[in-house]
JSON list of C-alpha atoms in Angstrom, two decimals:
[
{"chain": "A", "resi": 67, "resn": "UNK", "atom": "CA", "xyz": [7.48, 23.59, -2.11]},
{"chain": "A", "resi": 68, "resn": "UNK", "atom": "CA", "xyz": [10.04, 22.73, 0.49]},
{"chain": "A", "resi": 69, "resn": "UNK", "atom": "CA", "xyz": [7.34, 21.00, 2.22]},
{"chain": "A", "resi": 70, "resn": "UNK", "atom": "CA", "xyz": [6.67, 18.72, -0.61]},
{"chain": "A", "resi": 71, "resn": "UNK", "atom": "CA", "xyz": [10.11, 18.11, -1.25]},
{"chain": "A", "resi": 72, "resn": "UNK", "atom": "CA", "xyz": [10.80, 16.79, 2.26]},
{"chain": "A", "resi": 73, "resn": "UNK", "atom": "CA", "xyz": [8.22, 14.75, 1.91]},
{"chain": "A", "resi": 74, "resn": "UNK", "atom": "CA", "xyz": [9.34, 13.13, -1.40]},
{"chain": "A", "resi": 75, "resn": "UNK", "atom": "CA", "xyz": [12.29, 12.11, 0.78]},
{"chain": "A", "resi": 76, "resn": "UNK", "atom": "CA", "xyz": [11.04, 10.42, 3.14]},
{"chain": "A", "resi": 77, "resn": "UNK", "atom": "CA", "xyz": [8.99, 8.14, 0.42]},
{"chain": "A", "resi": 78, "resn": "UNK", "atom": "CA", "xyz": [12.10, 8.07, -1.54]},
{"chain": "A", "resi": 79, "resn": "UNK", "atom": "CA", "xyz": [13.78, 6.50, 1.19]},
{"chain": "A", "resi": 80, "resn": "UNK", "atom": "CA", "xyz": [10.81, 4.08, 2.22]},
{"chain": "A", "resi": 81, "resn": "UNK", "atom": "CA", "xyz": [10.71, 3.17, -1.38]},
{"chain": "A", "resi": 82, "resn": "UNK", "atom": "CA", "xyz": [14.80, 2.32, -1.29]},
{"chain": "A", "resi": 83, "resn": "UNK", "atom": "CA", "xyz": [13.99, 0.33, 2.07]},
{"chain": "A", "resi": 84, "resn": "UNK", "atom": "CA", "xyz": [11.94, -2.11, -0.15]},
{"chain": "A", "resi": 85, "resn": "UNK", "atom": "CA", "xyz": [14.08, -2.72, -2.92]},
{"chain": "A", "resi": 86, "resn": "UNK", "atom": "CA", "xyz": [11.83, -0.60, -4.81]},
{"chain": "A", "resi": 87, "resn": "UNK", "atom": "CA", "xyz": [13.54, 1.88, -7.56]},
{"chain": "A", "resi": 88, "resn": "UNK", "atom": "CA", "xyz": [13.19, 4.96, -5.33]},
{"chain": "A", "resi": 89, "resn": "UNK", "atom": "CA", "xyz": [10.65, 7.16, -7.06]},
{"chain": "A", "resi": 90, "resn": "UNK", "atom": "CA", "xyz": [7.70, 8.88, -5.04]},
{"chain": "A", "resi": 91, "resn": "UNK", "atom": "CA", "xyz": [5.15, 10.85, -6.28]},
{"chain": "A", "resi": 92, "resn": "UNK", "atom": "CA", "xyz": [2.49, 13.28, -4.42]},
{"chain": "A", "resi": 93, "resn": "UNK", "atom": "CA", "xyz": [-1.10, 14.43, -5.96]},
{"chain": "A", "resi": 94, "resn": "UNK", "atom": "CA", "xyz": [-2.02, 17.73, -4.40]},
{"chain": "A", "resi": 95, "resn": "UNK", "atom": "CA", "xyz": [-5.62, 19.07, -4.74]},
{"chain": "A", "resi": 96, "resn": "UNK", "atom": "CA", "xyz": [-6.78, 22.75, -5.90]},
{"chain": "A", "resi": 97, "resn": "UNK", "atom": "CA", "xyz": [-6.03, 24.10, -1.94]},
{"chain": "A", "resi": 98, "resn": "UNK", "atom": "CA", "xyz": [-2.90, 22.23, -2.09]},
{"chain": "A", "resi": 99, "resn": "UNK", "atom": "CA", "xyz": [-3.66, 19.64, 0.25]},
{"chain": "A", "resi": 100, "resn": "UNK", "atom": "CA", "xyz": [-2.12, 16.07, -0.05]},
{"chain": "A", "resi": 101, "resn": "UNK", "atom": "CA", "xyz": [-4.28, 14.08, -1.48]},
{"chain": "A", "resi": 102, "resn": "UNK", "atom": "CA", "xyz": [-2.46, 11.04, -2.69]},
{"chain": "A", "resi": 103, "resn": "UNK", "atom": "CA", "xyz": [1.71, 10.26, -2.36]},
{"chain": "A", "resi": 104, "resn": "UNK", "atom": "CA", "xyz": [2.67, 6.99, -3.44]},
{"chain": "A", "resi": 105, "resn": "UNK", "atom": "CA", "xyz": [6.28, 5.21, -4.30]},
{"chain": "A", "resi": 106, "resn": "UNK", "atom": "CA", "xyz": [7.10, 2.50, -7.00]},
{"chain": "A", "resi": 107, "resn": "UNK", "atom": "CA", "xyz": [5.82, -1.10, -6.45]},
{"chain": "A", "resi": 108, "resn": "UNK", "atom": "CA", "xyz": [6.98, -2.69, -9.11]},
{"chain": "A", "resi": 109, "resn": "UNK", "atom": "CA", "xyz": [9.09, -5.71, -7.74]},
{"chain": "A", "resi": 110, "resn": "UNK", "atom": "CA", "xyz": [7.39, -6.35, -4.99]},
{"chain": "A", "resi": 111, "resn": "UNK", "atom": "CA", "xyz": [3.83, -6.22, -6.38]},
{"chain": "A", "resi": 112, "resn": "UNK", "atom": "CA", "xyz": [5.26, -7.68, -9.72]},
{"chain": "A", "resi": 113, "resn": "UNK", "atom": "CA", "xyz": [3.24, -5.22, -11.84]},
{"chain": "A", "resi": 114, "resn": "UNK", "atom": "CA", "xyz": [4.47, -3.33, -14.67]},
{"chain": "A", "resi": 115, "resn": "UNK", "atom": "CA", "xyz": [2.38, -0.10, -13.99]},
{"chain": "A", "resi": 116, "resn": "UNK", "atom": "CA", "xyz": [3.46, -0.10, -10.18]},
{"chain": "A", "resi": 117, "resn": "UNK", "atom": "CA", "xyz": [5.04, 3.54, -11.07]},
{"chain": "A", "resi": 118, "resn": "UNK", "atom": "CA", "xyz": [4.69, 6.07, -8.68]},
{"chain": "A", "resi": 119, "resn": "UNK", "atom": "CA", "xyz": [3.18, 8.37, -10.16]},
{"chain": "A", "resi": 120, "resn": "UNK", "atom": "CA", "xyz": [0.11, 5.89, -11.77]},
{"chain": "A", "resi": 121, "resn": "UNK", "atom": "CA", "xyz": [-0.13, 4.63, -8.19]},
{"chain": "A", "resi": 122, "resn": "UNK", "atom": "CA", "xyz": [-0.66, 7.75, -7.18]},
{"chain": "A", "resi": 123, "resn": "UNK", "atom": "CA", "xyz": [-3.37, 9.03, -9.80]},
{"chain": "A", "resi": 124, "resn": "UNK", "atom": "CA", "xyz": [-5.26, 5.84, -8.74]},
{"chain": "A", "resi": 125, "resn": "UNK", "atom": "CA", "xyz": [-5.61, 6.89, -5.08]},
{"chain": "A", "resi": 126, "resn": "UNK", "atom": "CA", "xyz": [-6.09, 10.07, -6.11]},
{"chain": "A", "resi": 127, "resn": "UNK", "atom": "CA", "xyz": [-9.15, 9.33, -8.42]},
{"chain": "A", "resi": 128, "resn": "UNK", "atom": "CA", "xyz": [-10.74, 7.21, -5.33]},
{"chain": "A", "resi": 129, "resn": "UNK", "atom": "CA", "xyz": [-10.45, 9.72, -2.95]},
{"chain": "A", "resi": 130, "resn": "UNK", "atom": "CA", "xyz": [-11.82, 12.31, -5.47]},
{"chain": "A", "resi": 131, "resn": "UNK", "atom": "CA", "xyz": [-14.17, 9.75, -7.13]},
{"chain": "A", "resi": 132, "resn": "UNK", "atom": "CA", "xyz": [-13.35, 11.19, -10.35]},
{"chain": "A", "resi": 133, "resn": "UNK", "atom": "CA", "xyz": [-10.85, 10.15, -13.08]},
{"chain": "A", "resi": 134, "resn": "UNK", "atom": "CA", "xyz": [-10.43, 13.94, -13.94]},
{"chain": "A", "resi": 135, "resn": "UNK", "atom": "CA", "xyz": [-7.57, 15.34, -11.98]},
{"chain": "A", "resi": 136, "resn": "UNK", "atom": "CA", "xyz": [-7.66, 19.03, -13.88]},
{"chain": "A", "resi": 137, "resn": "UNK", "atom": "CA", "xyz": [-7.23, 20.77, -10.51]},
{"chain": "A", "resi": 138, "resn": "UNK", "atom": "CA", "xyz": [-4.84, 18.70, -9.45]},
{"chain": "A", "resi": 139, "resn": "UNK", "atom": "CA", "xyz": [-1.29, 18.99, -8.95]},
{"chain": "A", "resi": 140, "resn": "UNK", "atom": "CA", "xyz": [1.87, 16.15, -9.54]},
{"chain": "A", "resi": 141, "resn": "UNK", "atom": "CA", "xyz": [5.21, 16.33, -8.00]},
{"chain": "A", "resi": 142, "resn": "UNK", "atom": "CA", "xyz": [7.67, 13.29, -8.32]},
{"chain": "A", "resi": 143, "resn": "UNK", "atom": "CA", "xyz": [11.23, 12.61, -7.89]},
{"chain": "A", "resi": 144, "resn": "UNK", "atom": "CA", "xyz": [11.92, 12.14, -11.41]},
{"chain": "A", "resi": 145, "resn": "UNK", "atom": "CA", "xyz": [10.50, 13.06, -14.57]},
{"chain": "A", "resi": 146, "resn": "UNK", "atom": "CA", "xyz": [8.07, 10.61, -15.28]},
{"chain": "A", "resi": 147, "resn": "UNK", "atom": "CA", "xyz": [8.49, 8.52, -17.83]},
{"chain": "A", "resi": 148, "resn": "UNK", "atom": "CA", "xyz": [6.57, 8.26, -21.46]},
{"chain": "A", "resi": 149, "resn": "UNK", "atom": "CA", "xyz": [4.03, 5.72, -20.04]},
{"chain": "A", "resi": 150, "resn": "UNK", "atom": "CA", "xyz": [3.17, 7.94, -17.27]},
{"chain": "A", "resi": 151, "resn": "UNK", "atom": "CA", "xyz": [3.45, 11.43, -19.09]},
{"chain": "A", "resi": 152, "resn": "UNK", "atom": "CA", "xyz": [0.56, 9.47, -21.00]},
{"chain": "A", "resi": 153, "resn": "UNK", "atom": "CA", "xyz": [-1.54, 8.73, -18.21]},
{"chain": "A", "resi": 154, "resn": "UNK", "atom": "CA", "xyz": [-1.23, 11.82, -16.59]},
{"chain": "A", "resi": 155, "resn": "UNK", "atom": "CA", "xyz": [-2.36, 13.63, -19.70]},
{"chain": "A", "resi": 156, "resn": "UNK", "atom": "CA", "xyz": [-5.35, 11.26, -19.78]},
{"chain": "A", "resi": 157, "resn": "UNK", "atom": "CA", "xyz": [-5.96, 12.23, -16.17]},
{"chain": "A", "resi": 158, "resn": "UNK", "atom": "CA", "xyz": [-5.64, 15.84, -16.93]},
{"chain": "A", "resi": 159, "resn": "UNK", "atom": "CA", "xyz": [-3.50, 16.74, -14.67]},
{"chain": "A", "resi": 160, "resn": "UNK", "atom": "CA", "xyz": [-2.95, 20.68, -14.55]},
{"chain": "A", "resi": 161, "resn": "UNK", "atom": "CA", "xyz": [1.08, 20.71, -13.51]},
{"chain": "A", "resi": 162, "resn": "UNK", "atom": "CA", "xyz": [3.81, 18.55, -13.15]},
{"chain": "A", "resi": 163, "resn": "UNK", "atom": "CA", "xyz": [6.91, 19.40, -11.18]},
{"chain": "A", "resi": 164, "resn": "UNK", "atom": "CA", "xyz": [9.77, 17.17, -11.07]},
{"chain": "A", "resi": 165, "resn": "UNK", "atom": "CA", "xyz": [13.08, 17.15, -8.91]},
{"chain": "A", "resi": 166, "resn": "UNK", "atom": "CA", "xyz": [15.33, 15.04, -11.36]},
{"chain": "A", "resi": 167, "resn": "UNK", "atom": "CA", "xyz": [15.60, 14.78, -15.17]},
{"chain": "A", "resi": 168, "resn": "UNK", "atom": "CA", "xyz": [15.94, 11.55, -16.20]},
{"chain": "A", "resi": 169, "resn": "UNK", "atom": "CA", "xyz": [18.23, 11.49, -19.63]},
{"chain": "A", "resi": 170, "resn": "UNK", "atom": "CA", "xyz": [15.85, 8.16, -21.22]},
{"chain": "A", "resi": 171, "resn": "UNK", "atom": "CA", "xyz": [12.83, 10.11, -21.09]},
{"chain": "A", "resi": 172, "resn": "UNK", "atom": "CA", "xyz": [11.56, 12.34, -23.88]},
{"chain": "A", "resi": 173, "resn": "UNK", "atom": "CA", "xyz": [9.33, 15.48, -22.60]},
{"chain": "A", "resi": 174, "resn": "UNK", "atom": "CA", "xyz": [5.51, 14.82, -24.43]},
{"chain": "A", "resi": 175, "resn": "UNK", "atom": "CA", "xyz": [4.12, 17.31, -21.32]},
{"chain": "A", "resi": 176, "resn": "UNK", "atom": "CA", "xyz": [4.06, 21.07, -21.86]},
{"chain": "A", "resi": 177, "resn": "UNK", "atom": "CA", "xyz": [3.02, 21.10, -18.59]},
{"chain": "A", "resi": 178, "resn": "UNK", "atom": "CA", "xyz": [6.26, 19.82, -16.66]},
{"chain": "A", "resi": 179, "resn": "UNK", "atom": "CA", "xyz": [8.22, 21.73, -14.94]},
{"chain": "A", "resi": 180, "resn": "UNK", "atom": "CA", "xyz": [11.66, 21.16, -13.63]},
{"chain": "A", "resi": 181, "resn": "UNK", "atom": "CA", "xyz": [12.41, 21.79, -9.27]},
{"chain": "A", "resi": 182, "resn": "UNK", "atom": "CA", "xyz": [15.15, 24.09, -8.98]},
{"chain": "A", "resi": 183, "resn": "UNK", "atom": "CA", "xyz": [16.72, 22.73, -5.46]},
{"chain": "A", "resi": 184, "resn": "UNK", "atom": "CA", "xyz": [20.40, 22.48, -5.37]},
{"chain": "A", "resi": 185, "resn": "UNK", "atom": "CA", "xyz": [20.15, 20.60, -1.75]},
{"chain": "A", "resi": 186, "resn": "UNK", "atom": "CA", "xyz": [17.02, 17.98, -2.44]},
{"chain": "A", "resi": 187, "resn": "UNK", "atom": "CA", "xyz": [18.55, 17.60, -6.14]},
{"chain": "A", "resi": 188, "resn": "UNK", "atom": "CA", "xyz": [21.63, 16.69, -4.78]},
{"chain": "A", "resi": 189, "resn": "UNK", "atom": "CA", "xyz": [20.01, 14.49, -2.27]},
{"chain": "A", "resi": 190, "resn": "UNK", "atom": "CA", "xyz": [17.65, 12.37, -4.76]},
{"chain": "A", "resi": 191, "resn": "UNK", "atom": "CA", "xyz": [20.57, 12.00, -6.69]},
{"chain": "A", "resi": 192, "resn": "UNK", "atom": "CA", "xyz": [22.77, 10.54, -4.48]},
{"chain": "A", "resi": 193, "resn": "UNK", "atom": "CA", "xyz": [20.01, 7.81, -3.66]},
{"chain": "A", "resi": 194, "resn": "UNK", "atom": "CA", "xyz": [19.34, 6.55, -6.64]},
{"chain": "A", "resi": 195, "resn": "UNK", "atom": "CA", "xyz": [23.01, 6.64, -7.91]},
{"chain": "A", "resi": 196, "resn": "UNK", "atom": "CA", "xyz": [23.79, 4.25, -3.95]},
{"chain": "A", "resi": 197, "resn": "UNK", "atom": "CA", "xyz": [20.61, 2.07, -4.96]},
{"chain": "A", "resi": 198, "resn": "UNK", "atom": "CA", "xyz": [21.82, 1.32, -8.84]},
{"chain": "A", "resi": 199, "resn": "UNK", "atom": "CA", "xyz": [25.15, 0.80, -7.24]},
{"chain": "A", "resi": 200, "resn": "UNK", "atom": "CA", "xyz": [23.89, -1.54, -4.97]},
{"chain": "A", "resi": 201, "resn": "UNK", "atom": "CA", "xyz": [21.80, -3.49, -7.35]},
{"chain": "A", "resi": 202, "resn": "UNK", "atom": "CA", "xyz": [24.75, -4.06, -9.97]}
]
């Protein structure tokens, strides 16, 4: 998982170079291979589904050429949200792990499952609190 996480960073960060909201996401098939890692692209694509983690189901579908992602595995920054929690489901996506909890959100997924990482927590944390700082 450590792998993964560092990973996430480095999107995270890409995503804060942007101006994006820094959320990443990564799609990792049965062998867990990368198949897919995408950020938000909402503001500078100006498109309300630009969340990670949709942007990253769509790559992951055309690589796969299938909508069904049911050996597939999600990991994002933050818990997704209740629009993608929905799309995910529709994807079928077998597990979803998450570094942050995100107070807004309500849990629809019984397949989510919360990182326990003290140091990339911490991290993640600190970024988006310095990017909502920075934007206020």
């Amino acid at each position: 998982m450590e792998r993964y996480l560092e990973i996430l960073i480095k999107l995270i960060k890409k995503a804060e170079k942007k101006q994006e909201v820094p959320v990443a996401c990564i799609i990792l098939d049965k062998n867990g291979k990368i198949i897919s890692k995408k950020i938000n692209n909402r503001q500078n694509k100006y498109n309300v589904l630009g969340h990670a983690e949709v942007n990253a189901i769509l790559k992951a579908e055309k690589k796969l050429k299938d909508w069904r992602l049911d050996s597939c595995t999600m990991i994002v920054s933050l818990c997704p949200c209740e629009l993608c929690q929905q799309i995910i489901k529709e994807a079928r996506i077998k597990e979803v792990y998450y570094l942050l909890n995100n107070p807004k959100n309500t849990i629809i997924l019984n397949n989510m499952e919360k990182i326990k990482n003290r140091k990339y927590e911490k991290e993640y944390k600190s970024t988006l609190q310095r990017f909502f700082v920075d934007k206020r």
